[in-house]
Coordinates of C-alpha atoms in Angstrom, one line a residue:
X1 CA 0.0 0.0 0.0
X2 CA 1.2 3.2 -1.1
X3 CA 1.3 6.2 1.3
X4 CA -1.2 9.0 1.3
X5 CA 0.1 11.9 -0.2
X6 CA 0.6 15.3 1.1
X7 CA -2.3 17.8 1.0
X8 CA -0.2 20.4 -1.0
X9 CA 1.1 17.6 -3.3
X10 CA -2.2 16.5 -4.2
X11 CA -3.4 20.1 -5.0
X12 CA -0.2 20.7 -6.8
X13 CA -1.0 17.5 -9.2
X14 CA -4.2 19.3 -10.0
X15 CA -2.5 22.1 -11.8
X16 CA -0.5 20.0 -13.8
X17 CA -1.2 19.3 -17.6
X18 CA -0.4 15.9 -17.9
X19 CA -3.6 14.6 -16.2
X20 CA -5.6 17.3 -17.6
X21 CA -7.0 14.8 -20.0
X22 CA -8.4 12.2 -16.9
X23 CA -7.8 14.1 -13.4
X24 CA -10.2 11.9 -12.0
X25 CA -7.9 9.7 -10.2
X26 CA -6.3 12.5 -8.1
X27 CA -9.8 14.0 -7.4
X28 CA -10.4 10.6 -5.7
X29 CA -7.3 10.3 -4.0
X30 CA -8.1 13.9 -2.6
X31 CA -11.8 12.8 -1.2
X32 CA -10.4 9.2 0.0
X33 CA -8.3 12.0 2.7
X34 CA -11.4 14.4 3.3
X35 CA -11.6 17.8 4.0
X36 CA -8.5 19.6 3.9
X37 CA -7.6 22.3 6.5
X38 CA -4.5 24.7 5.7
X39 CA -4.9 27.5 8.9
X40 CA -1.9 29.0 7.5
X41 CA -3.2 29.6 4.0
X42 CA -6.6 30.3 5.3
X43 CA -7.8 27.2 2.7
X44 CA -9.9 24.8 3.2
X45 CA -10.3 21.7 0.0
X46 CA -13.6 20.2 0.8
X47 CA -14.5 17.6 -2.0
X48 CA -17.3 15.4 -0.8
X49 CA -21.1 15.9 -2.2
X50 CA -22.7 16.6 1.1
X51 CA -19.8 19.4 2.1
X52 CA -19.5 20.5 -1.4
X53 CA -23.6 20.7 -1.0
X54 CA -23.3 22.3 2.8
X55 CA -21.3 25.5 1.4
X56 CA -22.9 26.0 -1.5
X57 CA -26.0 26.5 0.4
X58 CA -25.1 28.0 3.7
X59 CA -25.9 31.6 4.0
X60 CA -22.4 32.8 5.3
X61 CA -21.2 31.6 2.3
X62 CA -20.1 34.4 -0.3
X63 CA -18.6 34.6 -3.3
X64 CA -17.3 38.0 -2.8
X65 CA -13.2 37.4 -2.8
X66 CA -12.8 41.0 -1.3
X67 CA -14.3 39.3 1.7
X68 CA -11.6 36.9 2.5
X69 CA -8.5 37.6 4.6
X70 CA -6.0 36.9 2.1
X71 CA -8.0 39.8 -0.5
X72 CA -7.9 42.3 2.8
X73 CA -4.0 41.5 3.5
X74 CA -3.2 41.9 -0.1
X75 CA -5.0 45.3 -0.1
X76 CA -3.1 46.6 2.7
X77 CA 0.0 46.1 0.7
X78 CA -1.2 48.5 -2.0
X79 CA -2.2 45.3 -4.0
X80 CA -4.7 46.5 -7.1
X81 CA -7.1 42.8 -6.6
X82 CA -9.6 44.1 -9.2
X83 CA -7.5 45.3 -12.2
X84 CA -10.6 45.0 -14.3
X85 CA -13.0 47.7 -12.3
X86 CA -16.1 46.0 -10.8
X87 CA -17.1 42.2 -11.0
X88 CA -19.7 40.3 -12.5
X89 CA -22.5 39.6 -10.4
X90 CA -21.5 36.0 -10.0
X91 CA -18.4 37.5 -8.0
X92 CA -21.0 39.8 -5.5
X93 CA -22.9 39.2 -3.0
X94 CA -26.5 40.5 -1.7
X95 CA -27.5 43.3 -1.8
X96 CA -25.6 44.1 -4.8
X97 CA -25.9 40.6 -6.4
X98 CA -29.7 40.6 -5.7
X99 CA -29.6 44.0 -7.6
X100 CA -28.0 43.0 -10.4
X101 CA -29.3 40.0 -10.8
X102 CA -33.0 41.3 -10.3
X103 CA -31.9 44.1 -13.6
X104 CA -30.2 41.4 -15.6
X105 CA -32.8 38.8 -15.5
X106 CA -35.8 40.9 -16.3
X107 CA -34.0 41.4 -20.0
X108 CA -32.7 37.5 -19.7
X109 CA -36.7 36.4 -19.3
X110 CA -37.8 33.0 -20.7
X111 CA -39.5 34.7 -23.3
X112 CA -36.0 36.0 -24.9
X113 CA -34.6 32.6 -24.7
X114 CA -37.3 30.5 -25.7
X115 CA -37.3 32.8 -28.6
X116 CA -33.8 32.0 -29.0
X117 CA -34.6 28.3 -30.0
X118 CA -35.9 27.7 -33.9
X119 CA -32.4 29.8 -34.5
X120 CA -30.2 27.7 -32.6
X121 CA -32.0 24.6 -34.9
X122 CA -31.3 26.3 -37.2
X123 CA -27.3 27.4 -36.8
X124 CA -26.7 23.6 -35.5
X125 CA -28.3 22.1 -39.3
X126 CA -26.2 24.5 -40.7
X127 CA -23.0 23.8 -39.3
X128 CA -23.2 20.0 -39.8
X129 CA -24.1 20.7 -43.1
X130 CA -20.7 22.3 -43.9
X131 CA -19.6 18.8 -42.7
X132 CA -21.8 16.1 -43.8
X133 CA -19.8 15.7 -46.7
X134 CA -16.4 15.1 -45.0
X135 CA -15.5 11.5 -43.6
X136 CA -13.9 13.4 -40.7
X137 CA -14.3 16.5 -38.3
X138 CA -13.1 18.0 -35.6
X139 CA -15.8 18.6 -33.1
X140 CA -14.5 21.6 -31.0
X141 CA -14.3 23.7 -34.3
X142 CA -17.0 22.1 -36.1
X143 CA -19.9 22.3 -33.7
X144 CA -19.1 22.8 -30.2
X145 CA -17.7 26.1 -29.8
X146 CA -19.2 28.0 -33.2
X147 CA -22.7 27.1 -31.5
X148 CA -22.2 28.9 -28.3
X149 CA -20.7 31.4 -29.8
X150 CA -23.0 33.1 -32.0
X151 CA -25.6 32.0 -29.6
X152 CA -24.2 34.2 -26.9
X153 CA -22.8 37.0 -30.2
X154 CA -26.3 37.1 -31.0
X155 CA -27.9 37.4 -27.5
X156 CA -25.9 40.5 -26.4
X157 CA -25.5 42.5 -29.4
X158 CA -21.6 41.6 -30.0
X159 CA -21.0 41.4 -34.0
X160 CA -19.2 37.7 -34.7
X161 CA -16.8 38.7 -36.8
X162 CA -15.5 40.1 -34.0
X163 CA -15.3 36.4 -32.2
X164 CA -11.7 35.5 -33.0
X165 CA -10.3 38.7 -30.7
X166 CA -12.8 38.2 -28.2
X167 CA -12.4 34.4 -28.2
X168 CA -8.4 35.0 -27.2
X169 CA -9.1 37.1 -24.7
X170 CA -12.0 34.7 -23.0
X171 CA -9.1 32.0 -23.3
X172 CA -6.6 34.0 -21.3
X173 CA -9.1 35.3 -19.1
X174 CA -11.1 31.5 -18.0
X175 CA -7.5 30.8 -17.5
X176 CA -7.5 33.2 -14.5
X177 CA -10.2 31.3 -12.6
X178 CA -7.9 28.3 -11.9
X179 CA -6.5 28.2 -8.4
X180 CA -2.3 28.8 -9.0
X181 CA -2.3 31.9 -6.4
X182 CA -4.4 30.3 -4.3
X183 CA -2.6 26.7 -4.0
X184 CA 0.8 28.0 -4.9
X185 CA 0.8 31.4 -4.4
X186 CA 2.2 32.3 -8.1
X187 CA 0.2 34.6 -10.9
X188 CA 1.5 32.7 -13.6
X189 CA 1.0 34.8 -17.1
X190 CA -0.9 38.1 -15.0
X191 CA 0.3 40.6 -17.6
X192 CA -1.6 38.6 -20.5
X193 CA -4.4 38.4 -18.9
X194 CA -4.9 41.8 -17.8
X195 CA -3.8 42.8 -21.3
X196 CA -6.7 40.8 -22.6
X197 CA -9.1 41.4 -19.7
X198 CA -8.8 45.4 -20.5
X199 CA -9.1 44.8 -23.5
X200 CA -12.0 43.0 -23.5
X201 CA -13.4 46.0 -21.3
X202 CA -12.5 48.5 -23.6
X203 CA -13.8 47.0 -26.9
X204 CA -17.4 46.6 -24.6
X205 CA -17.4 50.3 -23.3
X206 CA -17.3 51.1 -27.3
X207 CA -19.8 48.8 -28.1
X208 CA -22.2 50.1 -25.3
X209 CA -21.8 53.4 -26.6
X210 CA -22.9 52.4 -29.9
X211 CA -25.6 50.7 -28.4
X212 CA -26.5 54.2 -26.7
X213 CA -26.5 55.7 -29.6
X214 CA -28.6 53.2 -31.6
X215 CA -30.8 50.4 -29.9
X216 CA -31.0 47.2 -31.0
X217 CA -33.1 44.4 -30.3
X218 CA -30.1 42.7 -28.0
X219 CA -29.3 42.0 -24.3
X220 CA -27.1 44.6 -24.1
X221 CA -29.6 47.6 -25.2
X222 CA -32.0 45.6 -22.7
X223 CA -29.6 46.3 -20.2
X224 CA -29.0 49.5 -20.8
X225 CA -32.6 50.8 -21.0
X226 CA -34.0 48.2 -17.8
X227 CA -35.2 49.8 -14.7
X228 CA -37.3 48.7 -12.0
X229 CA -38.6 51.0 -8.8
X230 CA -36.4 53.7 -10.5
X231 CA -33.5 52.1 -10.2
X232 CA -30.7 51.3 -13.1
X233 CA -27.3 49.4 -14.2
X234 CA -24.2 52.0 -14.4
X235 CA -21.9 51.6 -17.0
X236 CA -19.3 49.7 -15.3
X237 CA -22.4 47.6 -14.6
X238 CA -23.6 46.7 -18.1
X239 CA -19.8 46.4 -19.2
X240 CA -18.9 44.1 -15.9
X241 CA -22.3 42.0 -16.7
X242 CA -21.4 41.4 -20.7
X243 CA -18.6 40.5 -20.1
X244 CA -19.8 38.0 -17.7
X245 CA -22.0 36.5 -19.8
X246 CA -19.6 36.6 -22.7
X247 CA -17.0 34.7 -21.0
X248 CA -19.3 32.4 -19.2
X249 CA -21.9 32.2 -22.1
X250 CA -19.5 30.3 -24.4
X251 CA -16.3 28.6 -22.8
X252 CA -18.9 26.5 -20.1
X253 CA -21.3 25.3 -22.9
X254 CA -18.5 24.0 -25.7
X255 CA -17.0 22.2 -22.6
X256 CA -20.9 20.9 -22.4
X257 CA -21.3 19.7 -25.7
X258 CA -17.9 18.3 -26.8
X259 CA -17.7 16.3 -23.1
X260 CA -21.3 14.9 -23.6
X261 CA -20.4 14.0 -27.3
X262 CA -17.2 12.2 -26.3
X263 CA -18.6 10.8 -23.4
X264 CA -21.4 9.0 -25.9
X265 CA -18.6 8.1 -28.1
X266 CA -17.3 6.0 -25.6
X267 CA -20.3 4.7 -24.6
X268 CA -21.6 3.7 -28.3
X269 CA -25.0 2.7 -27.0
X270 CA -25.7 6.4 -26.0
X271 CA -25.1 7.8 -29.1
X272 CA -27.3 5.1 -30.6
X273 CA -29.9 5.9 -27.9
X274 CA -29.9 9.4 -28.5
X275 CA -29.7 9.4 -32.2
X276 CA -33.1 7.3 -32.5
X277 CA -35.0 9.3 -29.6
X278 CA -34.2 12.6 -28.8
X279 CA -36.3 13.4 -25.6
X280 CA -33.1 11.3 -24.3
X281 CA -30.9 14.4 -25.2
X282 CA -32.3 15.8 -21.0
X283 CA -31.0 12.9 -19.4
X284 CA -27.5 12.7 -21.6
X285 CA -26.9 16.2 -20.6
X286 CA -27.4 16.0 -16.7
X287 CA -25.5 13.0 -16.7
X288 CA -22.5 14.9 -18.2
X289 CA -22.8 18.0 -16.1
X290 CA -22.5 15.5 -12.8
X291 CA -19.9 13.0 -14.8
X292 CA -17.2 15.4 -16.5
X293 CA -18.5 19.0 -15.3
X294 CA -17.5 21.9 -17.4
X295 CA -16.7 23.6 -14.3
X296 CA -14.2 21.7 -12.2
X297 CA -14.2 23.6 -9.0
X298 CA -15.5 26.8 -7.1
X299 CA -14.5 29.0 -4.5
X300 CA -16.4 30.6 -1.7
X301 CA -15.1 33.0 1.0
X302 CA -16.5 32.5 5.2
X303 CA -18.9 35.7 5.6
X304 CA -18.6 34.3 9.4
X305 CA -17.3 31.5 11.6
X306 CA -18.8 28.9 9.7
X307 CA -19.5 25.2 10.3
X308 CA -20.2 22.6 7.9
X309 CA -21.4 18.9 8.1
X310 CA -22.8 19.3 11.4
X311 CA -26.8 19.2 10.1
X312 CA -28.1 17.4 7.1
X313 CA -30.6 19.2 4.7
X314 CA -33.3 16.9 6.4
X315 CA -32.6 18.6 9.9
X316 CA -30.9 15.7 11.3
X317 CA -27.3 15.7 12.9
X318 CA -24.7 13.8 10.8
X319 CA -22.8 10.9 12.2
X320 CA -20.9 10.0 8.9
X321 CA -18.6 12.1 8.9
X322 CA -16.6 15.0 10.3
X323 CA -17.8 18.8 11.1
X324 CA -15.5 21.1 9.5
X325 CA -15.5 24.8 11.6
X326 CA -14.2 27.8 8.9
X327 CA -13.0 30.9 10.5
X328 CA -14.2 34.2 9.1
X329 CA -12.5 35.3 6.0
X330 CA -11.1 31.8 5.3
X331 CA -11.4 30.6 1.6
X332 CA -13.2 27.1 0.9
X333 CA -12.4 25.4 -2.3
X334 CA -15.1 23.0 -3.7
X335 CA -13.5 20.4 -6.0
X336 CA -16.9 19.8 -7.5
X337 CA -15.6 17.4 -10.1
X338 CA -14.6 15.3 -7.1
X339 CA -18.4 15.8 -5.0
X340 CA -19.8 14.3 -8.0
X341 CA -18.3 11.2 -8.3
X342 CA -18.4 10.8 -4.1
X343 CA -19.6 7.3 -4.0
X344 CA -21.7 8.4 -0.6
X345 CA -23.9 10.6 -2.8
X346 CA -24.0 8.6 -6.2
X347 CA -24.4 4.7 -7.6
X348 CA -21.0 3.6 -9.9
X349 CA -19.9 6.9 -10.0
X350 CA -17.4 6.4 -12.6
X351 CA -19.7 5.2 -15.1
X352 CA -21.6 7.0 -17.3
X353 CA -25.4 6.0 -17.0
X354 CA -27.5 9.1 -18.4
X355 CA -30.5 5.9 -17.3
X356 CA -29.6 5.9 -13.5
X357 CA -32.6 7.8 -12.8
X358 CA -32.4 11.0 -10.4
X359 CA -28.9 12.6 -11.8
X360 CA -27.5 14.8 -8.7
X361 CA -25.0 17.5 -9.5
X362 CA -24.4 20.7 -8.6
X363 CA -22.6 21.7 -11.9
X364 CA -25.2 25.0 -12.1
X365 CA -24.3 26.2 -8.3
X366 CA -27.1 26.6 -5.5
X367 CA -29.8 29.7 -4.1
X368 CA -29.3 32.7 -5.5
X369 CA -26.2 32.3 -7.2
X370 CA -27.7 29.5 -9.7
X371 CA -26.7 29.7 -13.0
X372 CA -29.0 32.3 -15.0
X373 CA -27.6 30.7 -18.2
X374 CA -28.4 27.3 -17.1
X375 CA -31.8 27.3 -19.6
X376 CA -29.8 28.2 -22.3
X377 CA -26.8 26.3 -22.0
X378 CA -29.1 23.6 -21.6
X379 CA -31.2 24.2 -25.0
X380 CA -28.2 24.7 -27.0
X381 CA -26.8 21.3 -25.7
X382 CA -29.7 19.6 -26.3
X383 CA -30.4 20.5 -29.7
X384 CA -27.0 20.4 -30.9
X385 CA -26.5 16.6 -29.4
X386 CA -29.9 15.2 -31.0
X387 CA -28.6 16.6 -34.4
X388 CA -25.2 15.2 -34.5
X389 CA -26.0 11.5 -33.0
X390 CA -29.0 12.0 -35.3
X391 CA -26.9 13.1 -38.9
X392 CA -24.5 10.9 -37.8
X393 CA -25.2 7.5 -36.5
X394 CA -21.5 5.6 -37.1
X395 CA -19.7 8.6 -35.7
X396 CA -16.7 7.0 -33.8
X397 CA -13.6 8.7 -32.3
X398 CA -10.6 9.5 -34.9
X399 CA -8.0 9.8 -31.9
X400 CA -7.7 10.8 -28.3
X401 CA -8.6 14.4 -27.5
X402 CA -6.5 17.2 -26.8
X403 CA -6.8 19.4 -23.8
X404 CA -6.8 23.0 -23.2
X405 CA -4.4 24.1 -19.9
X406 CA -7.7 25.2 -17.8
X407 CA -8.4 23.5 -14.3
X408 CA -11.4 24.9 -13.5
X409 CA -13.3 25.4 -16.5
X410 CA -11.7 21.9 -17.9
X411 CA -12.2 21.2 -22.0
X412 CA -11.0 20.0 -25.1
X413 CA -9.3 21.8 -27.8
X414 CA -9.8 19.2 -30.1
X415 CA -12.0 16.3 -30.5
X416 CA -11.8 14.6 -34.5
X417 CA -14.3 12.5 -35.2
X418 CA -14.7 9.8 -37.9
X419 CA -18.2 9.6 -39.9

């Protein structure tokens, strides 16, 4: 029997490329050992479903990083945290993330998205029709991230011809959300990303202005003219929420689509399954989100002292395992890619059984930070996975895929297919 290894060295092994293509095995190594507790680094690694579960729902739980210890220290240093002006709402907490969030989903209603869907059908035929001719494809460019894409283009206002410059920066910019500072303290390539990241800022401020000037039928004139009980999204707002949605809108949903479609390649009767009944397509895509998340991992900050695993959502104290306490201003890391595959919370959870019934995941978050793009992420998925196990029925993998660096939002940059 091998020794367990060192907290740190297990963290460590997360940021390393060479398993980005199955880090599955160290995310189980890391719940085998439970909860991990570094005082010094004010860090807590919590990995298991129900703590994962615990945090996500607690209300002391915020997602405000200016809340934490380590944000305060670093700004009494002189430290500039926020190099990119004000946050997305995702990265606030009430009252101003109830605000926002209130503004931006009056113009993100049902009604838009819905609307959204005969165009999506549409965009998905299209694209495999540039390929139906071709014995082979590369899924990624092919299907998986043009959807998205001009999806998300199309819902703010942002011309796509403008898409390869703002794809770059989202790239550099999804690469800040994985957890080198926090597990090794190093800001590995900071200059390009706040190159891109001001960038990105600067070509939405001009954009905005244009939108000012001329209204469209888009999210981001929607944003700019919503009100409710008088009040209104600033600038900074409006540019802090596109580019939210912009970043989030498209990296999260290709790593949807190509991890469902290679997930069903390697389960051939799925595809089949899928191809001949496409009401299937609901159960293919939860299945994914708890089995190869697009978004590995999350971080929340202690609002308080906090304790978790102490009560169970029925009420009832918890005997199975340990209660962790969280000092104020501590950071908790949720290995979420770990929680779903705890074998406490799910059945053979390393298998991929979109049949197993009711799918548990918490790939979308909790309360009142759930996913407003969850809908829509959802819709595109399923439309663009009934087509393509639909059009192509022997579809079968060309080679193994190719990973981007990214930790936290994990995905492929290449996935060829032969048809």
């Amino acid at each position: 029997m091998t020794a367990p290894a060192e907290p740190q060295a297990l963290l460590l092994k997360l940021l390393d490329p060479a398993i980005r293509a199955d880090p599955y095995p160290v995310y189980r190594q890391i719940l085998e050992g439970g909860p991990m507790q570094m005082p010094e680094s004010t860090l807590h690694v919590l990995s298991s479903f129900a703590d994962c579960d615990d945090v996500l729902r607690h209300p002391d739980s915020c997602s405000d990083r200016m809340k934490s210890t380590a944000a305060q220290q670093a700004v009494a240093e002189g430290q500039d945290i926020r190099p990119f002006g004000a946050p997305g709402f995702l990265f606030l907490d009430p009252p101003d993330h109830t605000r926002l969030r209130r503004l931006v989903s009056k113009a993100f209603s049902p009604r838009v998205v819905k609307a959204l869907e005969p165009d999506i059908t549409g965009f998905v035929d299209g694209l495999l029709d540039k390929v139906a001719d071709s014995d082979h494809f590369d899924v990624i460019e092919a299907l998986a991230h043009p959807l998205p894409v001009a999806v998300i283009c199309r819902l703010l206002g942002v011309p796509i011809e403008d898409e390869p410059q703002f794809s770059s920066a989202s790239t550099l910019l999804a690469q800040g959300l994985d957890p080198f500072v926090t597990f090794t303290g190093e800001t590995q390539g900071l200059e390009q990303r706040l190159e891109a990241g001001l960038w990105l800022r600067d070509y939405l401020r001009e954009l905005l202005e244009q939108r000012r000037a001329q209204p469209a039928d888009d999210l981001m004139s929607a944003l700019i003219s919503v009100e409710e009980s008088g009040d209104q999204l600033t600038e900074e707002e409006i540019i802090a929420t596109c580019n939210l949605l912009l970043i989030a809108g498209h990296e999260t949903t290709v790593n949807l689509i190509a991890n469902a479609i290679l997930a069903m390649l390697r389960n051939r009767e799925r595809w089949t399954a899928l191809g001949t009944d496409s009401s299937r397509a609901g159960a293919i895509i939860e299945e994914t989100l708890r089995y190869d998340p697009p978004v590995q991992l999350v971080s929340r900050v202690a609002g308080a002292d906090m304790t978790i695993g102490d009560i169970s959502p029925g009420g009832q104290e918890r005997s199975d395992r340990g209660i962790i306490k969280v000092p104020k201003g501590d950071i908790m890391m949720l290995l979420l890619a770990a929680a779903h595959r705890d074998p406490a919370a799910v059945d053979r959870p390393d298998e991929f059984d979109p049949t197993r019934g009711s799918i548990r995941h918490l790939a979308f978050g909790h309360g009142a930070h759930f996913c407003l793009g969850a809908p829509l992420a959802r819709m595109e998925a399923a439309v663009a996975l009934s087509a393509v196990t639909k059009r192509f029925p022997d579809a079968r993998l060309a080679e193994e895929p190719v990973y981007k660096p990214h930790v936290t939002l994990r995905g492929m940059a290449r996935l060829d297919v032969v048809v």
